[in-house]
mmCIF file of N, CA and C in Angstrom:
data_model
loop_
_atom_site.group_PDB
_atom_site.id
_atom_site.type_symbol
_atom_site.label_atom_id
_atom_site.label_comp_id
_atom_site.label_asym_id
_atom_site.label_seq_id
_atom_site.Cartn_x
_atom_site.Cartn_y
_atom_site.Cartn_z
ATOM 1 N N UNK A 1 75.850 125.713 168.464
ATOM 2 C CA UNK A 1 76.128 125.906 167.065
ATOM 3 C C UNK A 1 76.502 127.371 166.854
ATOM 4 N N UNK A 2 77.669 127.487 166.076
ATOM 5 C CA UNK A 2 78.184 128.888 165.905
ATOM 6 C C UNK A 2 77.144 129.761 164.925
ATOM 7 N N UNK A 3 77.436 131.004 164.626
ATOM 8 C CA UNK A 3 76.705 131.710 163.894
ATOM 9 C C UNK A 3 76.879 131.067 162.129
ATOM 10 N N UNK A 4 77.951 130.808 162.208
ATOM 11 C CA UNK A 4 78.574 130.938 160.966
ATOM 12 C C UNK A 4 78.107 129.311 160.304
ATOM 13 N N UNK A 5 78.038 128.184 161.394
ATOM 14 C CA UNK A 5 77.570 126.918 161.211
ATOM 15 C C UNK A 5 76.053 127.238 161.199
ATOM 16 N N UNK A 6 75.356 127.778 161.968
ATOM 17 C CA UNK A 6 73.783 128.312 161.227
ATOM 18 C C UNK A 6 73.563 128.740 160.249
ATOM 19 N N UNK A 7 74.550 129.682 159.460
ATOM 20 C CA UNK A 7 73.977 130.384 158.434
ATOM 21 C C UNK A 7 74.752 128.771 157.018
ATOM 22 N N UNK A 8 75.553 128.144 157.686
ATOM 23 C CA UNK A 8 76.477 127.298 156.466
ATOM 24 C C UNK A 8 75.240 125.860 156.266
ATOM 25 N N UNK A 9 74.769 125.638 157.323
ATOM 26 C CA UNK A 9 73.735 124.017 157.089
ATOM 27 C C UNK A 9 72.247 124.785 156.312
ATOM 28 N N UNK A 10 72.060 125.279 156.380
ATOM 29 C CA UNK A 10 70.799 125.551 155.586
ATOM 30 C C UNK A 10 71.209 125.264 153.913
ATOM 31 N N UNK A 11 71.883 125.904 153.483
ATOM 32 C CA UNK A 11 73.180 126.129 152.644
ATOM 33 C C UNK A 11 73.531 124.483 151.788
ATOM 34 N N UNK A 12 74.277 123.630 152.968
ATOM 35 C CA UNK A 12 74.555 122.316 152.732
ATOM 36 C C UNK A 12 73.574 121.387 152.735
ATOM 37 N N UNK A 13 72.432 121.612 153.534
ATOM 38 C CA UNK A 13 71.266 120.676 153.053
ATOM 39 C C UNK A 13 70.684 121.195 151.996
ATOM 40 N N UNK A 14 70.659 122.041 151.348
ATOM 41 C CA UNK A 14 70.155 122.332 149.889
ATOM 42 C C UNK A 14 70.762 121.804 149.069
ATOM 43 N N UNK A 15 72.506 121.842 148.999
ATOM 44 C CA UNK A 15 73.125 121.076 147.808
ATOM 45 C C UNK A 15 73.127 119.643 148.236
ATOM 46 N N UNK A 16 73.131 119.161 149.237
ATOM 47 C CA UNK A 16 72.850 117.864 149.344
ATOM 48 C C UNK A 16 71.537 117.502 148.422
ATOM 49 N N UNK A 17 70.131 118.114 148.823
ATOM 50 C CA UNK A 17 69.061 117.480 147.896
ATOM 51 C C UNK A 17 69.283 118.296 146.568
ATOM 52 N N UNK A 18 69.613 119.302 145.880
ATOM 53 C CA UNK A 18 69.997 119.478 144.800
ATOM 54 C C UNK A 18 71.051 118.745 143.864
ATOM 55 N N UNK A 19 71.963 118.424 144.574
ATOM 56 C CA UNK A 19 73.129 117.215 143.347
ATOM 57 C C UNK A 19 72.528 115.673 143.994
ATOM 58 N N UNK A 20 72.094 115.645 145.090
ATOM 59 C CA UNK A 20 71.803 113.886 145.069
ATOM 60 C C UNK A 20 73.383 113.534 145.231
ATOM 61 N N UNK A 21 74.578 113.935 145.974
ATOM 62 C CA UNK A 21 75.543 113.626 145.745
ATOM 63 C C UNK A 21 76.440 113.733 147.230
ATOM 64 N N UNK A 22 77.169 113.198 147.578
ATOM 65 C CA UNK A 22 78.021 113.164 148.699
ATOM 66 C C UNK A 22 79.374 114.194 148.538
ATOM 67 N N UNK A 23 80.201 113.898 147.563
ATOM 68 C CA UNK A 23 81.055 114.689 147.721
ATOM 69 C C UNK A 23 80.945 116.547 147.391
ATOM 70 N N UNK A 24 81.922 116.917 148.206
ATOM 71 C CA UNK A 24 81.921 118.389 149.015
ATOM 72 C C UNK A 24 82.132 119.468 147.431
ATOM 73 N N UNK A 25 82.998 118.628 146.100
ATOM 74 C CA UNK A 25 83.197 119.438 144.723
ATOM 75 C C UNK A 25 82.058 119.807 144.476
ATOM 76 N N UNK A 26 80.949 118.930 144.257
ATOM 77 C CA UNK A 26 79.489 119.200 143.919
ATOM 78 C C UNK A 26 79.054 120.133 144.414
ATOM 79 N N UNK A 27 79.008 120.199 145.783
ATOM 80 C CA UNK A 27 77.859 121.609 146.470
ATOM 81 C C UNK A 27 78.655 122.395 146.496
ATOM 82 N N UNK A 28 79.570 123.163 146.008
ATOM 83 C CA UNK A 28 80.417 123.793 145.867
ATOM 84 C C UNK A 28 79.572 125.228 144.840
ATOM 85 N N UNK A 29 78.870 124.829 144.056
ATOM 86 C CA UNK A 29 77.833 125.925 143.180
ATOM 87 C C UNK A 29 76.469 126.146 143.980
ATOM 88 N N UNK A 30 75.843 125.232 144.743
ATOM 89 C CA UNK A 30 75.173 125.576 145.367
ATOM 90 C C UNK A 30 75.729 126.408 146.730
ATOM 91 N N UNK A 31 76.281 126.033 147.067
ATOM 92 C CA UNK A 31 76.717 126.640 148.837
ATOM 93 C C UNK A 31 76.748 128.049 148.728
ATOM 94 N N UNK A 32 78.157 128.475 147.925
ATOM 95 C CA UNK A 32 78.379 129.801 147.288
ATOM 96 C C UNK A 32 78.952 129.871 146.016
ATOM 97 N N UNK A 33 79.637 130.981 145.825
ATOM 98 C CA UNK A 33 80.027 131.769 144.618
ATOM 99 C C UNK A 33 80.403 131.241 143.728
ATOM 100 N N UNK A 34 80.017 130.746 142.550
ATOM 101 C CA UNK A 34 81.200 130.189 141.536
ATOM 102 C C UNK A 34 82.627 130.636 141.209
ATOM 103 N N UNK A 35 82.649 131.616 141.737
ATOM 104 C CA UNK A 35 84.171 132.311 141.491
ATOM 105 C C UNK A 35 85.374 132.079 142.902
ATOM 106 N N UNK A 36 84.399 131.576 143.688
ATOM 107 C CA UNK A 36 85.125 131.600 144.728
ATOM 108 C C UNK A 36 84.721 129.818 145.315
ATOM 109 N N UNK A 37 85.751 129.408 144.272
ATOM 110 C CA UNK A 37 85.307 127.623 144.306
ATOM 111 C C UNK A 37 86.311 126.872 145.107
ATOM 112 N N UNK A 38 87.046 127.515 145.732
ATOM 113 C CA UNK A 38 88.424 126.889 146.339
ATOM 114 C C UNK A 38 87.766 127.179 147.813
ATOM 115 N N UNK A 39 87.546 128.405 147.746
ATOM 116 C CA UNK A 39 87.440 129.177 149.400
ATOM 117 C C UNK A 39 86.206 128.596 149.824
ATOM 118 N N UNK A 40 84.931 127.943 149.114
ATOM 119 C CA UNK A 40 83.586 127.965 149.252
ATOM 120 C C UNK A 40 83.791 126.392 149.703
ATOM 121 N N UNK A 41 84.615 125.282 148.981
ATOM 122 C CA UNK A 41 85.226 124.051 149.511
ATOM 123 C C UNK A 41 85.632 123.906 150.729
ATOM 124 N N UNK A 42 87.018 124.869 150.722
ATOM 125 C CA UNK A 42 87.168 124.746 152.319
ATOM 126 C C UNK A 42 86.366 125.047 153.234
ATOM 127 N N UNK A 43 85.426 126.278 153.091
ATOM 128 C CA UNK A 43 84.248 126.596 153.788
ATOM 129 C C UNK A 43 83.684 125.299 154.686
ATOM 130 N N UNK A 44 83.335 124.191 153.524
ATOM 131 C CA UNK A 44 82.677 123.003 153.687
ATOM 132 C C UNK A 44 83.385 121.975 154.915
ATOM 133 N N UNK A 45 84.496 122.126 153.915
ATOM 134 C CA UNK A 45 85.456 120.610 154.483
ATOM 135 C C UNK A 45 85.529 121.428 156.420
ATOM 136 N N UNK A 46 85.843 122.752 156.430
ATOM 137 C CA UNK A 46 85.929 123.239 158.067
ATOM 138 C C UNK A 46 84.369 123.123 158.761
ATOM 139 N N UNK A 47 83.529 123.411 157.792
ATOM 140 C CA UNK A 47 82.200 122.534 158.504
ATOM 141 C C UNK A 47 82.188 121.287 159.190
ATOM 142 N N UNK A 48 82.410 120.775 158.143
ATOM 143 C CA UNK A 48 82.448 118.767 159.002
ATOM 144 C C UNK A 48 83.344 118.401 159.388
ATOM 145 N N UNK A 49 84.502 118.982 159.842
ATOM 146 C CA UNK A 49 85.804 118.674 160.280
ATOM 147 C C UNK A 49 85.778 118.388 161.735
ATOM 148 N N UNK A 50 84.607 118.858 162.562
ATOM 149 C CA UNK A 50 84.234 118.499 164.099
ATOM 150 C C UNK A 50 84.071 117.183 163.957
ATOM 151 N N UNK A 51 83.981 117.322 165.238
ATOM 152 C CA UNK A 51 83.780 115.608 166.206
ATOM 153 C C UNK A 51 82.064 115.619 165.547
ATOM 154 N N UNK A 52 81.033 115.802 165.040
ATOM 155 C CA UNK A 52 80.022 115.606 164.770
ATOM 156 C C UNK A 52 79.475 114.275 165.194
ATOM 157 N N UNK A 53 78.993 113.575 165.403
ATOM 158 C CA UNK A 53 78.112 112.328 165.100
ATOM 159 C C UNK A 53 77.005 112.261 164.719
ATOM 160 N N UNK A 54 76.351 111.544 163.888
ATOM 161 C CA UNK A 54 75.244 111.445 163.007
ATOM 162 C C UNK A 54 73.929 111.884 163.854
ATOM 163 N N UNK A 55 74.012 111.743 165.074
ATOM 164 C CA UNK A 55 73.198 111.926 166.052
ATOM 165 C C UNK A 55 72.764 113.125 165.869
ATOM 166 N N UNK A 56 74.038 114.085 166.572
ATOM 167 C CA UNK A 56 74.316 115.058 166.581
ATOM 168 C C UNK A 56 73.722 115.993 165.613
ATOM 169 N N UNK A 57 74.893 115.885 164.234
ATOM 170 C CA UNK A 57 74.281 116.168 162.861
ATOM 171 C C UNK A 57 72.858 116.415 162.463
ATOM 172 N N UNK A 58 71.878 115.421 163.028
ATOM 173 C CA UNK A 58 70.770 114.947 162.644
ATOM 174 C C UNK A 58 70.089 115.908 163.683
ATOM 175 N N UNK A 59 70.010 116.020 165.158
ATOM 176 C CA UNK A 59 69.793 116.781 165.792
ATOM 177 C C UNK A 59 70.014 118.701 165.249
ATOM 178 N N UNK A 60 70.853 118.583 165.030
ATOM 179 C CA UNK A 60 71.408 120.035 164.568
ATOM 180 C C UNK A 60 70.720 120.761 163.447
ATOM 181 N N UNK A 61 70.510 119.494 162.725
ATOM 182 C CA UNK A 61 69.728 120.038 161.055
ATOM 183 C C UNK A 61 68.309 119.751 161.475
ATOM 184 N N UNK A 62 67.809 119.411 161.769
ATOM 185 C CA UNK A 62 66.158 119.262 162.526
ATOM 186 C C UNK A 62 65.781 120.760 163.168
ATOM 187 N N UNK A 63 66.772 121.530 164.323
ATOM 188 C CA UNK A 63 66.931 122.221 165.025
ATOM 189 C C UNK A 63 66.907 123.453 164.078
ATOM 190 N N UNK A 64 67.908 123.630 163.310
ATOM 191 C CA UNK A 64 67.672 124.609 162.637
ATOM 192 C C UNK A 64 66.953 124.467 161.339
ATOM 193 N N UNK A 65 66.085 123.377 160.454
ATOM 194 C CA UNK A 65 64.884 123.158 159.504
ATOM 195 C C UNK A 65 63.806 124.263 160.899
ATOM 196 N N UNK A 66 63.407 123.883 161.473
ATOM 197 C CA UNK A 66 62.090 124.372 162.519
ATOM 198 C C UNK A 66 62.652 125.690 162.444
ATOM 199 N N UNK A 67 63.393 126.308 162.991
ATOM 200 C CA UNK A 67 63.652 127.694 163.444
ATOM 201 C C UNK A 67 63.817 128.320 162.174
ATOM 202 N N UNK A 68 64.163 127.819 160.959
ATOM 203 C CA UNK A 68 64.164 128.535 159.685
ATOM 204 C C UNK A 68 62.329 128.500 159.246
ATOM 205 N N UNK A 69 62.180 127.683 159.310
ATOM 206 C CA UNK A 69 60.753 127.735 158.971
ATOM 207 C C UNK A 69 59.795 128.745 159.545
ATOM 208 N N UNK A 70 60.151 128.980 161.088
ATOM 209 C CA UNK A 70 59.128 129.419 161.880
ATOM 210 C C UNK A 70 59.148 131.107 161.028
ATOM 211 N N UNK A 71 60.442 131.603 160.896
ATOM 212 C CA UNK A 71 60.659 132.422 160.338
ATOM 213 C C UNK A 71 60.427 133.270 158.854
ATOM 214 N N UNK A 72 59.626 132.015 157.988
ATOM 215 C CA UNK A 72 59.184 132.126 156.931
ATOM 216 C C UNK A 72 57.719 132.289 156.795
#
């Protein structure tokens, strides 16, 4: 996982449980900037644009929930 995909899923699992919502417009105020609502989208959409699989995904966000935590 890149630096930039560590610091972006902490990020996207927050607006995920904050809107209760799937599409990428929504977490768009949570992720980042309100002013920067175009650039903060694509941000997203180049997130999940990998080969991911749910597996994967699921592995990845587990991986970094623990290592953020340990840190708190």
């Amino acid at each position: 996982m890149s630096r930039y995909q560590e610091d972006l899923l902490p990020r996207v699992l927050c607006a995920v449980l904050q809107t209760r919502s799937v599409p990428f417009r929504r977490w768009v105020p949570v992720v980042g900037s309100s002013t920067q609502i175009d650039r903060t989208y694509r941000r997203i959409q180049r997130f999940f644009n990998g080969t991911w699989s749910p597996q994967v995904a699921t592995q990845l966000t587990v991986q970094q929930l623990v290592k953020t935590h340990k840190t708190i």
